[in-house]
Short mmCIF file of C-alpha atoms in Angstrom, two decimals:
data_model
loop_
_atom_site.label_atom_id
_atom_site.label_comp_id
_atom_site.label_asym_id
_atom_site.label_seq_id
_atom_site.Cartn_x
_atom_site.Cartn_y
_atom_site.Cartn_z
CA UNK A 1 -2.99 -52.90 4.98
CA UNK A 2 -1.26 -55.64 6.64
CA UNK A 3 1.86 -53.82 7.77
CA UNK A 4 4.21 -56.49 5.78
CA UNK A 5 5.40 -54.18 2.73
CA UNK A 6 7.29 -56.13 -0.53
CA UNK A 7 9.19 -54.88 -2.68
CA UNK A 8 9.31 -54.57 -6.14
CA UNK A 9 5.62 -55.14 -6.73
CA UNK A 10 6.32 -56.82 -10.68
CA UNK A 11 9.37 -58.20 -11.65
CA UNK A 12 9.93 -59.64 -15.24
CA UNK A 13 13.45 -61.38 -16.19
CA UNK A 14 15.07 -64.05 -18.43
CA UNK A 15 15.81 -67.58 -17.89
CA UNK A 16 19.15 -68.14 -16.42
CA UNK A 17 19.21 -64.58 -14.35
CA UNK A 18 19.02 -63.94 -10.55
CA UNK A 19 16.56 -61.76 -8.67
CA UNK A 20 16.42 -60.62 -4.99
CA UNK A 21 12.87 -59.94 -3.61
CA UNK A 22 12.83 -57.97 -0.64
CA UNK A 23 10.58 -58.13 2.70
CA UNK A 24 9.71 -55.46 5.70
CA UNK A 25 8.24 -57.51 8.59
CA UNK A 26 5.25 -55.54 10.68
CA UNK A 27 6.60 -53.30 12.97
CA UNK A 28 7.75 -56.01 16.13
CA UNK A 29 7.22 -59.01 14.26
CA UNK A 30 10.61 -61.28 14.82
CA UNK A 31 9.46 -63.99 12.48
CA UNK A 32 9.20 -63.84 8.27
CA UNK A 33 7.82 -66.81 5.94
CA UNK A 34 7.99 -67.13 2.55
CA UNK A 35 5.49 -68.42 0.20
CA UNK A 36 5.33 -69.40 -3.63
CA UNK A 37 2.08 -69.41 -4.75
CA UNK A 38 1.06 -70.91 -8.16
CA UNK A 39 -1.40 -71.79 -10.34
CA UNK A 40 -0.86 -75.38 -10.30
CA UNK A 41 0.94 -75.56 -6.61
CA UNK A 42 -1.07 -73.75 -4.70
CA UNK A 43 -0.07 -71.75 -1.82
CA UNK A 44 3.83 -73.79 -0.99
CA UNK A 45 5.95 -72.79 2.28
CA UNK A 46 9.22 -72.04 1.32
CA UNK A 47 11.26 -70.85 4.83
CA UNK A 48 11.13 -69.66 7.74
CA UNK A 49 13.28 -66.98 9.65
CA UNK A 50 13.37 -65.99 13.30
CA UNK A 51 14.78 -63.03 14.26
CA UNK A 52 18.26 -63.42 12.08
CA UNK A 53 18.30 -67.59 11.91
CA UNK A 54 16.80 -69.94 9.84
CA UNK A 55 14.25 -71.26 11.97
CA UNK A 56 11.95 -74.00 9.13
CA UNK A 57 12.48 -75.34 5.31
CA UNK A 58 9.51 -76.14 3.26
CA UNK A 59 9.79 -77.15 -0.59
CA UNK A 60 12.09 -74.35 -1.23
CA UNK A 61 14.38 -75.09 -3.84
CA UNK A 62 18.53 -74.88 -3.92
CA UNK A 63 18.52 -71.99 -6.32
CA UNK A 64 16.88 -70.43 -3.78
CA UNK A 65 18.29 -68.68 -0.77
CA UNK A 66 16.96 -66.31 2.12
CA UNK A 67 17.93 -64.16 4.99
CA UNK A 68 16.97 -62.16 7.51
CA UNK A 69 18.80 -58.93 8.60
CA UNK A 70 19.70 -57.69 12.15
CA UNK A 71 16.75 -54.88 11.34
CA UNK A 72 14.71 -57.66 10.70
CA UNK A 73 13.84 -57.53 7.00
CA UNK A 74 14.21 -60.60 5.09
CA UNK A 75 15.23 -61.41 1.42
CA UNK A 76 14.80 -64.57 -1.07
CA UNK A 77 17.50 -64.91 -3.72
CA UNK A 78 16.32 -66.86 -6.77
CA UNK A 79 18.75 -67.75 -8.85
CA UNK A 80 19.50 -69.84 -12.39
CA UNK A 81 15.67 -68.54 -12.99
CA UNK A 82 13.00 -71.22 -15.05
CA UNK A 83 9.88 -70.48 -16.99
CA UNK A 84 8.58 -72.52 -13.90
CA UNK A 85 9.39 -70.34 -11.23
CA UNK A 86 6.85 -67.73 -12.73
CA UNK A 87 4.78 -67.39 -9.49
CA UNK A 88 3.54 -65.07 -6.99
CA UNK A 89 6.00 -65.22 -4.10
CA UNK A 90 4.53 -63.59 -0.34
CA UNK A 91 6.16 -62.82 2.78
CA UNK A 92 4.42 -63.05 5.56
CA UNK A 93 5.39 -61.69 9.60
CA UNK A 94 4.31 -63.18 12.72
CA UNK A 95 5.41 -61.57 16.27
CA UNK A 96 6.59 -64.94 17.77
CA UNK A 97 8.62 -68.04 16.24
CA UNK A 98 7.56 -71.58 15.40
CA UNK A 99 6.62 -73.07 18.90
CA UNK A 100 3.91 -70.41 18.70
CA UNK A 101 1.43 -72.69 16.49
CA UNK A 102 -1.95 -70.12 16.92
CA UNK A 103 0.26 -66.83 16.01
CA UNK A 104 -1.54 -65.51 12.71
CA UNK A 105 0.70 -64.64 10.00
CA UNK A 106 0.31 -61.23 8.27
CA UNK A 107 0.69 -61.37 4.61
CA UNK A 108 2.21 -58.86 2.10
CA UNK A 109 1.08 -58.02 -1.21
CA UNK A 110 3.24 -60.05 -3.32
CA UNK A 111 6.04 -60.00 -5.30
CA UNK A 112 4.76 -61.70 -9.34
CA UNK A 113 7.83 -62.47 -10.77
CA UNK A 114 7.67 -63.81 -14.59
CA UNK A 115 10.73 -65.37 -16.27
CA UNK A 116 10.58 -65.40 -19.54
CA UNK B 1 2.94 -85.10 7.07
CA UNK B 2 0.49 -82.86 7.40
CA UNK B 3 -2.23 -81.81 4.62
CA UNK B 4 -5.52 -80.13 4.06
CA UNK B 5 -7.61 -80.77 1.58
CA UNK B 6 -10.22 -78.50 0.38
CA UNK B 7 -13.37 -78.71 -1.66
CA UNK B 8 -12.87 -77.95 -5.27
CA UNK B 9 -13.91 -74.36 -6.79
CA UNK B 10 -14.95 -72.07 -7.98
CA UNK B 11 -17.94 -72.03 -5.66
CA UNK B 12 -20.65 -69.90 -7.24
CA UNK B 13 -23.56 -68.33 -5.08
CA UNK B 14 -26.21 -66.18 -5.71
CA UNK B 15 -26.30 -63.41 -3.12
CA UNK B 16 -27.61 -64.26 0.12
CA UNK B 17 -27.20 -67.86 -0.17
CA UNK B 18 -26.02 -70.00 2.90
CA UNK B 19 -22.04 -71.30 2.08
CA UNK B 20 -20.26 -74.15 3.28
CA UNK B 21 -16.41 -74.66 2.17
CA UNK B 22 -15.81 -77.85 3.26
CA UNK B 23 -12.03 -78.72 4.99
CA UNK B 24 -9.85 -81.50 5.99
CA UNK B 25 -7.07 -81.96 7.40
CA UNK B 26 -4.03 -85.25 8.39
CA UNK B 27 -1.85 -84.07 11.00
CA UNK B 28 0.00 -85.88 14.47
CA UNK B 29 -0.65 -83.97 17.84
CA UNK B 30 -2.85 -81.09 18.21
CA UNK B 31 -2.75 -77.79 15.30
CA UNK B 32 -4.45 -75.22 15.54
CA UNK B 33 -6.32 -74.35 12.44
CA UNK B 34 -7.43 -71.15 10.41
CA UNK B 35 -9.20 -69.91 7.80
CA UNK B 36 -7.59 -67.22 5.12
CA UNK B 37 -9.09 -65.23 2.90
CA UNK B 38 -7.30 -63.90 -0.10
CA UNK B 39 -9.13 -61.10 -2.30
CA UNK B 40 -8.17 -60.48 -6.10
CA UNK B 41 -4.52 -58.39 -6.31
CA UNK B 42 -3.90 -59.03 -2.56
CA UNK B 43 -2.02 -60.88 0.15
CA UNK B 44 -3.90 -63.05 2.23
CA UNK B 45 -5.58 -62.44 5.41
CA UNK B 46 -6.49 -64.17 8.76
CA UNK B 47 -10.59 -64.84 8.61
CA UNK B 48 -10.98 -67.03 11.58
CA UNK B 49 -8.89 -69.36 13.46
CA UNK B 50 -9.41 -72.63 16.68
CA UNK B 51 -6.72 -73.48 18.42
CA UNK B 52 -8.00 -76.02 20.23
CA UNK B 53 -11.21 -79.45 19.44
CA UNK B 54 -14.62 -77.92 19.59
CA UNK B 55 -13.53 -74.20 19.41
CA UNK B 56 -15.18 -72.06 17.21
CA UNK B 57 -13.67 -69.52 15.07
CA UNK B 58 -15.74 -66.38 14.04
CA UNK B 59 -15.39 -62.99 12.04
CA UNK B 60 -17.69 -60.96 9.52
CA UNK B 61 -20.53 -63.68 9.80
CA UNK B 62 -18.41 -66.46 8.88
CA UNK B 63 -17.97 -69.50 11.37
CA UNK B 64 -15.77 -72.63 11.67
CA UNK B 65 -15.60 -75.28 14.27
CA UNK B 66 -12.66 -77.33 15.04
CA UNK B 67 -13.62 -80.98 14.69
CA UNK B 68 -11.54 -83.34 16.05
CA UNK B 69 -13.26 -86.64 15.64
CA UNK B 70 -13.71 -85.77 11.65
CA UNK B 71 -10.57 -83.88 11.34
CA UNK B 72 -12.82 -81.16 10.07
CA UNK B 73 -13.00 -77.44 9.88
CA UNK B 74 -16.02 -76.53 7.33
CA UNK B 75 -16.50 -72.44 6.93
CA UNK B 76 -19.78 -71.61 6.55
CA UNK B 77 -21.88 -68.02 6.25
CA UNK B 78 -25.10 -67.76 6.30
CA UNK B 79 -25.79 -65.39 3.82
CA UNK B 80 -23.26 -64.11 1.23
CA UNK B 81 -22.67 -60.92 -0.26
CA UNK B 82 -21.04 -60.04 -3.35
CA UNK B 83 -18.40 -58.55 -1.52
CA UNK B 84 -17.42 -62.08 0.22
CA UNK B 85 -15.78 -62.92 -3.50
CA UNK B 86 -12.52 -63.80 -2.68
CA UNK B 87 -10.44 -67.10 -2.51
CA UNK B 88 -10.70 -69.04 0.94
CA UNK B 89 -7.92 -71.09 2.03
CA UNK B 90 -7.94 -73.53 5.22
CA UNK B 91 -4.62 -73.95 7.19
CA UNK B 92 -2.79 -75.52 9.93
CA UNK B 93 0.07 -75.21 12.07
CA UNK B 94 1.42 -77.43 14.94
CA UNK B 95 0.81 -80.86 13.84
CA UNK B 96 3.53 -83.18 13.04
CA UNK B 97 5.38 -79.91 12.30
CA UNK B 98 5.48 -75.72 12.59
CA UNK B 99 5.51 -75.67 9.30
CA UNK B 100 2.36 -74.08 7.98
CA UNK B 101 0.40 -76.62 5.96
CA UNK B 102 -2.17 -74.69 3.40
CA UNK B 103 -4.63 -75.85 1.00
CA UNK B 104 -5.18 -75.53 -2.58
CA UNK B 105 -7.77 -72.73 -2.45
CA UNK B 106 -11.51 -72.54 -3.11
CA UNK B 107 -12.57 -69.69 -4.84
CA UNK B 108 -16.20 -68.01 -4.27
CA UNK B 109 -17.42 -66.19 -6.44
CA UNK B 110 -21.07 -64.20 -5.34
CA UNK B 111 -23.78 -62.86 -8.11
CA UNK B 112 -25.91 -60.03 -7.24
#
């Protein structure tokens, strides 16, 4: 167990619809990534937050949208939902921010979302 | 920007045989680099990581070191156990960017 929990586990909706996947950082961790991982993408960063502000952008898309709350957990909005953005989507913590290059990052468990 | 390219799975092993996942990487400055391990309905997990050329990374019998002059971080074990299955993916961080660069994903699969 990781410490990173995500919430809901399985999520299945309809093109056109908007989800919110939620994400508890480990207990002291200031920084949350997210990640879409796919069969044919691989493992792709999507953003970074440091404690509250947006701190890097990957390949994250403009349907998309993230946050990070004063306690620290984060969420990624996906919205206007394709039959492509069936994925795997992971948070992952880390106790320090982006200057910190060797900090590990701490996976969750995944969020599979299929749009259907 | 940065990338890592890894060798091409699935890798398949008969127990006790000596692995090698071979890794690349492109990236300005200095990253430091790491190995994750991802097993089947999970998140991934750290394995090993370098931080700096000619460090070497070690956990659970599995070793990496972090060559500079072939932009190279190879995992190898010397003898694999069923329970190594799992999909292996090389990273960095702290090249040309913080953004964490991953690679595609080699997945091992070990036969009793």
């Amino acid at each position: 167990d990781s410490g990173v929990t995500q919430t809901p586990k399985h999520l299945i909706t309809a093109t056109g619809q908007r989800v919110t996947l939620r994400c508890s950082p480990r207990s002291g961790d200031l920084s949350v990534y997210w990640y879409q991982q796919s069969l044919d993408q691989g493992l792709q960063f999507l953003i970074q937050y440091y404690n509250g502000e947006e701190r890097a952008k990957g390949n994250i898309l403009e349907r998309f949208s993230a946050q990070q709350f004063p306690d620290l957990h984060s969420e990624l909005n996906l919205s206007s939902l394709e039959l492509g953005d069936s994925a795997l989507y992971f948070c992952a913590s880390s106790v320090a921010g982006e200057t910190s290059s060797y900090n590990e990052q701490f996976f969750g468990p995944g969020t599979r979302l299929t749009v259907l | 920007g940065d990338s890592v390219t890894q060798m091409e799975g699935p890798v398949t092993l008969s127990e006790e045989a000596f692995l090698t996942i071979n890794c690349t990487y492109t990236a300005t400055g200095y990253p430091s680099l790491f190995w994750y391990v991802q097993y089947p309905g999970e998140g991934l997990q750290l394995l090993l990581k370098a931080t700096k050329a000619d460090d070497k990374g070690s956990n659970k019998g599995f070793e990496a070191t972090y060559r500079k002059e072939t932009t190279s971080f190879h995992l190898e074990k010397g003898s694999v156990q069923v329970s190594d299955s799992a999909v292996y993916f090389c990273a960095l961080r702290g090249g040309g960017s913080y953004i964490p660069t991953f690679g595609r994903g080699t997945s091992l699969i070990v036969h009793p």
